[in-house]
Short mmCIF file of C-alpha atoms in Angstrom, two decimals:
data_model
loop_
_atom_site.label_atom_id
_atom_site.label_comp_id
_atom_site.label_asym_id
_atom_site.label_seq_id
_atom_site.Cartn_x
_atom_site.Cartn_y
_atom_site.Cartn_z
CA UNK C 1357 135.67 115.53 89.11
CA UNK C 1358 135.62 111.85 88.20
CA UNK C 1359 133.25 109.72 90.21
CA UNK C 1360 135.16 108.06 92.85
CA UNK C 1361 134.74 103.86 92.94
CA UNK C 1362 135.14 101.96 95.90
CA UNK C 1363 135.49 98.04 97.41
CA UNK C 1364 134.68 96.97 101.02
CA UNK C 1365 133.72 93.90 102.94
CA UNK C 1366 130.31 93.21 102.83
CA UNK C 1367 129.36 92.14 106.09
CA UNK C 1368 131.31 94.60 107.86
CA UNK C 1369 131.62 97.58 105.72
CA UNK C 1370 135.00 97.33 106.50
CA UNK C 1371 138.72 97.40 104.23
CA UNK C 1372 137.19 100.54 102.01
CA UNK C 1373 139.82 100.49 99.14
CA UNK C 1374 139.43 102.93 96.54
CA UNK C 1375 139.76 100.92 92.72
CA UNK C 1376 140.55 102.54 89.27
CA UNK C 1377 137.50 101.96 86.52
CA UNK C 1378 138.20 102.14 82.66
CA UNK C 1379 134.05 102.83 82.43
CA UNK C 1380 130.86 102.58 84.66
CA UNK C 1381 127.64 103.65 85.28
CA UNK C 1382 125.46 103.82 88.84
CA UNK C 1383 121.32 104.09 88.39
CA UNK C 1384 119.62 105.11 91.73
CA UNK C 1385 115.70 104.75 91.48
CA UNK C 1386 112.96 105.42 94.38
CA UNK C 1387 111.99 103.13 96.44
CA UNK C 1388 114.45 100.30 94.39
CA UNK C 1389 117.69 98.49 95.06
CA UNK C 1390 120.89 101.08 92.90
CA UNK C 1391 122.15 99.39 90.41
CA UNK C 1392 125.94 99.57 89.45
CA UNK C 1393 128.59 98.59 86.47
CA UNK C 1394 132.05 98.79 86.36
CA UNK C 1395 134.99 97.82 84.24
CA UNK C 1396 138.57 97.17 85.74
CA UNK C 1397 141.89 96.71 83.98
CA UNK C 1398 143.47 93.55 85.24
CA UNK C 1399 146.81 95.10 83.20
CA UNK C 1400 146.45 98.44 85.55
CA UNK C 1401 149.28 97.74 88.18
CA UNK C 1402 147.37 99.84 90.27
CA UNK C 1403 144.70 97.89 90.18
CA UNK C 1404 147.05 94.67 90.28
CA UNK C 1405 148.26 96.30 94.04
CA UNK C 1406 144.59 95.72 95.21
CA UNK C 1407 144.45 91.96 94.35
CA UNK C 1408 141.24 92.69 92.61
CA UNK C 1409 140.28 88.66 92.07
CA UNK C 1410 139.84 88.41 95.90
CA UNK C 1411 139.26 92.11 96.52
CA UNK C 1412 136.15 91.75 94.71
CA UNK C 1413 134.61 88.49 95.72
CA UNK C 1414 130.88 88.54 94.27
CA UNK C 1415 128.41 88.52 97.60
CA UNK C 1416 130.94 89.01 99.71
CA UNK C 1417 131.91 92.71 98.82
CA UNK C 1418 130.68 95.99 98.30
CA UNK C 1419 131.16 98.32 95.35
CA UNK C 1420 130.28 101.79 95.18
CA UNK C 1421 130.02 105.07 93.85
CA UNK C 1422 130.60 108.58 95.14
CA UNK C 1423 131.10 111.96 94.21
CA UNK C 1424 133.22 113.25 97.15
CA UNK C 1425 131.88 112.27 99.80
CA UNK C 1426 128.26 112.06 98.50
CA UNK C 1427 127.31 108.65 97.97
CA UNK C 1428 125.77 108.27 94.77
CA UNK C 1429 124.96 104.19 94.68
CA UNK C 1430 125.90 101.13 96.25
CA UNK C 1431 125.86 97.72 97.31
CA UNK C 1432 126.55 93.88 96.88
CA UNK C 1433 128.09 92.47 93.87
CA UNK C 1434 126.90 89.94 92.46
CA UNK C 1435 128.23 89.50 89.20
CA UNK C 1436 131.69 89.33 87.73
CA UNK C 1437 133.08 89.01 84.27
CA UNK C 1438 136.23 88.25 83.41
CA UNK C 1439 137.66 88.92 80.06
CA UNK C 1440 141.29 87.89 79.38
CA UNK C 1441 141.15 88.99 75.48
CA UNK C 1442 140.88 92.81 76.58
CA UNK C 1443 142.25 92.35 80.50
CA UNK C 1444 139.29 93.14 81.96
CA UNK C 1445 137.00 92.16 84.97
CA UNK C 1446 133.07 93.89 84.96
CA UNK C 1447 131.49 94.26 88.15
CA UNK C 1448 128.04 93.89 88.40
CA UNK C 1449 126.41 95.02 91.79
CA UNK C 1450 123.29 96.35 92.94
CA UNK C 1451 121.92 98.23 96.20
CA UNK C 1452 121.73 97.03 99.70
CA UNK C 1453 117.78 96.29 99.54
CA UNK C 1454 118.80 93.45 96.92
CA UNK C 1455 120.30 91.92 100.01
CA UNK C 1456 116.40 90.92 101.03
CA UNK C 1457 115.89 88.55 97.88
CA UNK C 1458 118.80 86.54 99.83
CA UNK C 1459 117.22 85.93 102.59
CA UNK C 1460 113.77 84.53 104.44
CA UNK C 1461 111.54 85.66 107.11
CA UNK C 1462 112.27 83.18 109.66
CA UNK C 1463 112.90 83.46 113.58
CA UNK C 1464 116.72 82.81 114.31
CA UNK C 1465 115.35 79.40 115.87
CA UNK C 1466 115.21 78.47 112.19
CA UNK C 1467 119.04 78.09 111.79
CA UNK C 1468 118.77 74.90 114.14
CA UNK C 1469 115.34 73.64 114.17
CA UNK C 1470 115.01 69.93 112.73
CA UNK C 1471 112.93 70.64 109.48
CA UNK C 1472 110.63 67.75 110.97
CA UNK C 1473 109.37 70.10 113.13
CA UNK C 1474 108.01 72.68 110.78
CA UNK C 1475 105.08 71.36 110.71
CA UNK C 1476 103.24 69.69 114.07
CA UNK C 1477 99.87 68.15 114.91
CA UNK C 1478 97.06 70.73 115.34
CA UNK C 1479 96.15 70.50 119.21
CA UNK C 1480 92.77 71.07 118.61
CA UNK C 1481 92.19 68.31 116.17
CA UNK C 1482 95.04 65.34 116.12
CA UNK C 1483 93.96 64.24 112.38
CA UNK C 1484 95.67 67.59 110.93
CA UNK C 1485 98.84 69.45 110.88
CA UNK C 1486 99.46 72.81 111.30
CA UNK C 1487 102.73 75.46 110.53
CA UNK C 1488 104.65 75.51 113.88
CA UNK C 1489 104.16 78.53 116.02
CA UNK C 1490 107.95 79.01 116.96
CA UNK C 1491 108.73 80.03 113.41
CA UNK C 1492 106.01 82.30 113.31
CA UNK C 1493 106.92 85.99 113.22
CA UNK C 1494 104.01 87.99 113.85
CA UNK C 1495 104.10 91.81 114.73
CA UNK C 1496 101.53 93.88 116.50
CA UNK C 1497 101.04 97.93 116.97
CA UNK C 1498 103.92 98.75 114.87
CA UNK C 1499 104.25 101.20 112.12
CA UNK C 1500 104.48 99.20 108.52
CA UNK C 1501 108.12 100.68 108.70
CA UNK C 1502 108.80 99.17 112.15
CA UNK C 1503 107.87 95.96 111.02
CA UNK C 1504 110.17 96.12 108.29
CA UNK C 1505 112.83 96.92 110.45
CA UNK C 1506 112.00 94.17 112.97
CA UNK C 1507 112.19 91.81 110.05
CA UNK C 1508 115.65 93.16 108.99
CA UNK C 1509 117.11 92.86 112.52
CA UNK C 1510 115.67 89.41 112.66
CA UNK C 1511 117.47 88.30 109.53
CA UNK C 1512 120.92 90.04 110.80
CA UNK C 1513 120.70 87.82 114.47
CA UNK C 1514 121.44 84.90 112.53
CA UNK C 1515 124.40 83.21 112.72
CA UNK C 1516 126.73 84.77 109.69
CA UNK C 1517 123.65 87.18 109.02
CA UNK C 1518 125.30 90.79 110.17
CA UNK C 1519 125.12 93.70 107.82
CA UNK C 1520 126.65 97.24 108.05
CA UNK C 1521 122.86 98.41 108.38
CA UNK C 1522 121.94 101.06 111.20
CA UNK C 1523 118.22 101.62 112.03
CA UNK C 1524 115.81 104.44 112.60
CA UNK C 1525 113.65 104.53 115.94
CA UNK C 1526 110.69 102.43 116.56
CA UNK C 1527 107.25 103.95 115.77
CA UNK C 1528 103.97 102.01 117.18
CA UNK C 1529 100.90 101.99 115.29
CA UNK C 1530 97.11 101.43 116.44
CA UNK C 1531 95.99 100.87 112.98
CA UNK C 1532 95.03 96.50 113.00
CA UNK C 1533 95.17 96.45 109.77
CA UNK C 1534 99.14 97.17 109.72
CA UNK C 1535 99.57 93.90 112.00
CA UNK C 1536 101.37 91.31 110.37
CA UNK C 1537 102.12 87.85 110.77
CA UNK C 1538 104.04 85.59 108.63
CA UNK C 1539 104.58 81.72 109.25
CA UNK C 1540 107.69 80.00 108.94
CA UNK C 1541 106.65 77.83 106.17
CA UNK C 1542 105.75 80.52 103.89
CA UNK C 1543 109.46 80.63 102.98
CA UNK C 1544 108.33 84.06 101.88
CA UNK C 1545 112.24 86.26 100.61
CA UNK C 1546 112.50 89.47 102.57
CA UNK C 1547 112.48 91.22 99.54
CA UNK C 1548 109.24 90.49 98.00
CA UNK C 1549 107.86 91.36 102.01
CA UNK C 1550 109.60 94.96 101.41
CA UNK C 1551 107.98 95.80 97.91
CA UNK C 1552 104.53 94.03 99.36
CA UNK C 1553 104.84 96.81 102.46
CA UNK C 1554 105.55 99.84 100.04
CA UNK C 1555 102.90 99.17 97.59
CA UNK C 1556 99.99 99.19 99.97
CA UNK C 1557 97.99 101.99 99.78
CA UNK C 1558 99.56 104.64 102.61
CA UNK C 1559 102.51 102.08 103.21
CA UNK C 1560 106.02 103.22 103.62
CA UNK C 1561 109.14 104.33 101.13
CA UNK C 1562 111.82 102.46 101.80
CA UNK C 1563 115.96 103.86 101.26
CA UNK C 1564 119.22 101.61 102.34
CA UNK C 1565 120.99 104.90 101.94
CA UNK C 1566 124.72 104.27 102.08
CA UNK C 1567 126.90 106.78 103.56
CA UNK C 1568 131.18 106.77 104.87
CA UNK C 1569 131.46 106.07 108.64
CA UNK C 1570 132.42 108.72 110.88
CA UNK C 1571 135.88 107.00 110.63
CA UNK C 1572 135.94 107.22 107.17
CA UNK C 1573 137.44 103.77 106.71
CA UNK C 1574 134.14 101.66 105.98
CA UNK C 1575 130.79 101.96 104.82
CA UNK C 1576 127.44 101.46 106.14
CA UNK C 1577 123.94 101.70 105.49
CA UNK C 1578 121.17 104.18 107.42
CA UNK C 1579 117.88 101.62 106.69
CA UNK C 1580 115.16 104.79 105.82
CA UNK C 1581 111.46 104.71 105.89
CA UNK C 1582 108.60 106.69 105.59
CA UNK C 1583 107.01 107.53 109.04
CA UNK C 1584 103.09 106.91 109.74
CA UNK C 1585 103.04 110.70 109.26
CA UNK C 1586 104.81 111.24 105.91
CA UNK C 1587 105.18 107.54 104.27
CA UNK C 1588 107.33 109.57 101.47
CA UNK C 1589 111.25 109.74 101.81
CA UNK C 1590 111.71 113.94 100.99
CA UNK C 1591 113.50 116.71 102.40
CA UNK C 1592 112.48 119.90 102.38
CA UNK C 1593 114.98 120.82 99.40
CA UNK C 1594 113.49 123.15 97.07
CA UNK C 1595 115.05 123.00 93.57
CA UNK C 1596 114.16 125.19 90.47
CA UNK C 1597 115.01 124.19 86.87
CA UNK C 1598 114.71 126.48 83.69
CA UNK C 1599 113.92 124.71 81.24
CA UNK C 1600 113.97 127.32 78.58
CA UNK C 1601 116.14 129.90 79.59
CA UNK C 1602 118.99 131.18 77.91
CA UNK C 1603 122.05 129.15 78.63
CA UNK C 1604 119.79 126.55 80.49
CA UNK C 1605 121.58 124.12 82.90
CA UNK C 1606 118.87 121.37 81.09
CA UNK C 1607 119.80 119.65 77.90
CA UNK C 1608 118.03 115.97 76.54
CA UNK C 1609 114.68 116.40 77.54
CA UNK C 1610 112.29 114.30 77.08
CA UNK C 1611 108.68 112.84 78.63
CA UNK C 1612 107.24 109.51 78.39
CA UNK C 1613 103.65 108.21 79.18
CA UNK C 1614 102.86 104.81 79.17
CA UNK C 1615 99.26 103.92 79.83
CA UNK C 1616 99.26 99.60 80.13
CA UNK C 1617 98.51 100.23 84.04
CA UNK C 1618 94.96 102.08 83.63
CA UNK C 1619 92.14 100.36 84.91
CA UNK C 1620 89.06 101.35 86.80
CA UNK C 1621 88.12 97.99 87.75
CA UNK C 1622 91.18 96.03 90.22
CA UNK C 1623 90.49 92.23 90.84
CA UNK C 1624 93.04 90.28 93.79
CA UNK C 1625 92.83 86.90 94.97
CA UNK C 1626 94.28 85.59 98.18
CA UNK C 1627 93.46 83.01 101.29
CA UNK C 1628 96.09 79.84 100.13
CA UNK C 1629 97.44 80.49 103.85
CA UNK C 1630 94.14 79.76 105.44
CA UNK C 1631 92.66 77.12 102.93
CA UNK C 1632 89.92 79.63 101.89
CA UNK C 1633 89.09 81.65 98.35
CA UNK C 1634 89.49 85.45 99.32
CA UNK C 1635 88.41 87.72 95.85
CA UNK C 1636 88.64 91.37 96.09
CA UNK C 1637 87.52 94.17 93.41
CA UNK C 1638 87.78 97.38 93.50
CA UNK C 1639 85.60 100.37 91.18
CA UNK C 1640 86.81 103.63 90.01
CA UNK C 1641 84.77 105.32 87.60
CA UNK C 1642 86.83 108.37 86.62
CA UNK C 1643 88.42 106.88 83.55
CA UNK C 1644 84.91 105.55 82.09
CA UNK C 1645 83.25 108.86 83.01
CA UNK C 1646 85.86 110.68 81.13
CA UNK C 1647 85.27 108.55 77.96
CA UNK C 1648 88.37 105.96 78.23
CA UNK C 1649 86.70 101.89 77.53
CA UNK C 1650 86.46 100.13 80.52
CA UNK C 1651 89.84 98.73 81.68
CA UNK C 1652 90.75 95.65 84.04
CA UNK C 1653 93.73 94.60 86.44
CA UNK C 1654 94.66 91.10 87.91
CA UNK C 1655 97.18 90.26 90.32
CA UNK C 1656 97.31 86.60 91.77
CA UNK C 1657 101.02 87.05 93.45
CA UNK C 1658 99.23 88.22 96.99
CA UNK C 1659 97.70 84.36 97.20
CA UNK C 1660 98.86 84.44 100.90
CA UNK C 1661 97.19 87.25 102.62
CA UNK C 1662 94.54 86.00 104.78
CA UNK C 1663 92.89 89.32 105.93
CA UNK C 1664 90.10 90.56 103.03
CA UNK C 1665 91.11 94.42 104.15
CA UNK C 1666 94.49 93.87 103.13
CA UNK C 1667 93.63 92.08 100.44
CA UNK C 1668 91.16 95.51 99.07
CA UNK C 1669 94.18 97.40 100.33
CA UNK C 1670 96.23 96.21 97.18
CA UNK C 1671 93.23 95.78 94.76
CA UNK C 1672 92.63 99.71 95.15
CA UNK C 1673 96.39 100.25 94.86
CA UNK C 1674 96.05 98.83 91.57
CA UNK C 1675 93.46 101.22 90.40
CA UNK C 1676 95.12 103.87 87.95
CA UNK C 1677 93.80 106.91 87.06
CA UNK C 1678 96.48 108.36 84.68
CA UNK C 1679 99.01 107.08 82.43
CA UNK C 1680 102.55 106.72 84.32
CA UNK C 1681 104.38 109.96 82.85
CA UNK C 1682 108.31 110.24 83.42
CA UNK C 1683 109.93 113.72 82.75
CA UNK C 1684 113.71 113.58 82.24
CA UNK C 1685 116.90 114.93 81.19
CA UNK C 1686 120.70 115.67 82.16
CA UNK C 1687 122.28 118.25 84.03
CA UNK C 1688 125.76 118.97 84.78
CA UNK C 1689 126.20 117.02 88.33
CA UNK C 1690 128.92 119.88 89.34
CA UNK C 1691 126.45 123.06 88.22
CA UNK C 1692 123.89 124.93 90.26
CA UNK C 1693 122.38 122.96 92.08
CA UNK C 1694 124.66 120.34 92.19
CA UNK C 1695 124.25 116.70 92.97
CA UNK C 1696 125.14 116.80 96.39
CA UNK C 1697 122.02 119.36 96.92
CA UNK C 1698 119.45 117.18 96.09
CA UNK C 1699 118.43 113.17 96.36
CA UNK C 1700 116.16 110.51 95.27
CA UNK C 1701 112.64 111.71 96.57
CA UNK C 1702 112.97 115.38 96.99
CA UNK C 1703 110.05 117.70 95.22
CA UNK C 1704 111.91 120.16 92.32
CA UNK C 1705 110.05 122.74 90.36
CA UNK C 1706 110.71 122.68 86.54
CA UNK C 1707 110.02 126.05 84.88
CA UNK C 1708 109.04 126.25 81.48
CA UNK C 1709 108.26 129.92 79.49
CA UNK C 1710 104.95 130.52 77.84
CA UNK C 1711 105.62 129.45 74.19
CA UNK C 1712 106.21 132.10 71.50
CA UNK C 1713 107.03 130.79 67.89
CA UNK C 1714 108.16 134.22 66.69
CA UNK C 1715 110.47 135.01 69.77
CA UNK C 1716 111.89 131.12 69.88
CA UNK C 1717 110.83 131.00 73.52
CA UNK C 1718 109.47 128.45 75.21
CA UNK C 1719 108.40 124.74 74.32
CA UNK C 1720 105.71 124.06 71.79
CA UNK C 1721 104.18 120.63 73.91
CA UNK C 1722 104.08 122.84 76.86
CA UNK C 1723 102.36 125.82 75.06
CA UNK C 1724 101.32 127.61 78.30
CA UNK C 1725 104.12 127.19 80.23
CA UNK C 1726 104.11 127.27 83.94
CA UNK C 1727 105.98 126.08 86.66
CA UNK C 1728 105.55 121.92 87.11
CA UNK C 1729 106.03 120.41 90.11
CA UNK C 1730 107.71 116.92 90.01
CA UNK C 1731 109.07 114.30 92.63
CA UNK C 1732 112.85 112.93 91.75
CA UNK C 1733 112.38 109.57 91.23
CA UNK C 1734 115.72 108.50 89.60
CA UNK C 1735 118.96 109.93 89.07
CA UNK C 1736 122.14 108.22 87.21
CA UNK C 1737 125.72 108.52 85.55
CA UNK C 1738 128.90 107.46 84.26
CA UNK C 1739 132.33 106.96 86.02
CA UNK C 1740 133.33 110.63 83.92
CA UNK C 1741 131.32 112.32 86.67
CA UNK C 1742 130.32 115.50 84.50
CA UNK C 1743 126.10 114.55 83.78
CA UNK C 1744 123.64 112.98 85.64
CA UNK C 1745 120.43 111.54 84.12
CA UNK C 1746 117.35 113.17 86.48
CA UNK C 1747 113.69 110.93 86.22
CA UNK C 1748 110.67 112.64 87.77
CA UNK C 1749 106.98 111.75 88.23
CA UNK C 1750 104.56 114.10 88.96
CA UNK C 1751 103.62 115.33 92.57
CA UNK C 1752 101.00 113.88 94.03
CA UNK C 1753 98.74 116.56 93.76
CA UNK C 1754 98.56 116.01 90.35
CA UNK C 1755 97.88 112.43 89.90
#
């Protein structure tokens, strides 16, 4: 079954047209805006019916991907490429979360404020300045995922801002050091403020999983997040691969390690917001007592956090134990299991037989074989619908 492509308002979700591809591909990573390519045939009078020019109106229109009614990737399109040699148009889109490097955290008073009035005379002392309070947003007692919500709905009250995006229920949080507050004149893009939140150590996943509307005539987006509980989007799917079985549903394998992230000693600078020097490092001495050379990390882009335990917060994320290792390889996205049994974020087992030269069984870089537990972290495919690429990490037990 081909992969079904599809158009539809972007503000609304609404006009969902299905649209005839000669090629394209859909790439769904964790915790990352999809990312989607297609091809159209201006010369296709089917696709001449749709009045594809206005039909597909870059960042002002959906495309996406499905498999039945499983939504494999979608979102905002952003590029188009028209090609009058072959009759072609490419779509370029990517997933609703790119939708956040669009906008700014600012109060809807923002939209009508006189830009004089960002910045007022500090009350306390008449000789300075300071960020005005009513384009503060600040958040208090909320969950990390809360307060990304709360930002979203912010954005959507503006004038022109609404978004097919439905939201999970509140959660509170007495933890301080999840309070947040971000003045207006940070100018600081939604986006970055989403990857800031899920990078902290214990902060949330984040999913703009797309889905059909009950009516089936639009498309909308179920905003996900990790709870204080279980910060990791999973369901309790459990999935078994064979690697080296006869007749194995697993071809292309492959594993990758790259090991440019290791460091035992994290360094982080912040304070700009509050006119003071804020320096943060954090030790780790596994890699050094295991015989690796002492390795370093910087990071300068967190300049604007004002709190030093937030600041260690991300200085210890950036300690890495392990080079980053991605398993991968393609299954048939109608076989058993098939796509619609598993997403992004679930835990599979991948089973691998002892190795045995003589017999042929089993694989000689995994001589002992085992069963090895790894997250789904990114699955992909083609507009033919028969394989999809599979990415995992390793559970977190064995990081």
């Amino acid at each position: 079954m081909a992969t079904r492509w599809v158009v539809a308002d972007l503000r609304t979700g609404d006009r969902l047209m299905d649209i005839p591809v000669v090629s394209g591909t859909w790439d769904d990573p964790l915790n990352t805006a999809e990312s989607l390519s297609a091809t159209i045939s201006v010369r296709d009078p089917q696709v001449q019916k749709l009045a594809p020019r206005s039909a597909t109106t870059p960042a002002k229109t959906i495309l996406a991907a499905l498999d039945g009614d499983t939504f494999l990737a979608g979102g905002p399109i952003w590029a188009r490429r028209y090609d009058r040699d072959k009759g072609t148009v490419t779509l370029g889109a990517a997933g609703m979360q790119s939708i956040g490097d669009h906008r700014l955290i600012l109060p809807v008073i923002a939209q009508t404020l006189g830009v004089n009035q960002f910045i007022i005379p500090d009350p306390t002392d008449t000789k300075k300045t300071i960020p005005n309070p009513q384009l503060q947003t600040a958040y208090t007692g909320l969950w990390l995922g809360t307060i990304l919500k709360r930002v979203l709905q912010q954005a959507i009250a503006w004038t022109g801002g609404a978004l097919p995006i439905i939201f999970q229920p509140d959660e509170t949080s007495t933890n301080t050091d999840h309070d947040r507050t971000i003045e207006g004149t940070e100018f600081r893009k939604i986006g970055d403020f989403i990857r800031d939140t899920t990078r902290v150590i214990g902060g949330p996943e984040v999913n703009f999983q797309g889905r059909l509307r009950a009516d089936r005539k639009g498309i909308e987006f179920l905003f996900q997040t990790g709870t204080g509980a279980q910060p990791l989007i999973t369901s309790t799917s459990d999935v078994v691969w064979n690697l080296t079985a006869p007749k194995s549903p697993i071809s292309n394998f492959q594993v990758d390690e790259d090991a440019t992230g290791l460091a035992s000693v994290a360094w982080q600078v912040g304070g700009r917001s509050t006119d003071t020097v804020l320096t943060s490092r954090q030790t780790d001495s596994f890699l050094t007592d295991a015989g690796f050379p002492l390795l370093e990390s910087f990071d300068s882009s967190h300049t604007d956090v004002s709190k030093q335990a937030t600041l260690d917060g991300w200085a210890a994320a950036d300690l890495q134990r392990r080079p980053l290792e991605t398993w991968s390889f393609d299954a048939q996205m109608h076989g058993k299991p098939s796509i619609a049994e598993y997403a992004v974020g679930d835990f599979h087992t991948i089973r691998i037989a002892k190795y045995n030269r003589k017999a042929r069984i089993g694989d000689p870089w995994f001589p002992q074989g085992g069963d090895f537990r790894r997250r789904l972290v990114g699955r992909s495919g083609t507009h033919k619908g028969d394989v999809v690429k599979l990415q995992f990490a390793p559970a977190l037990e064995e990081n």
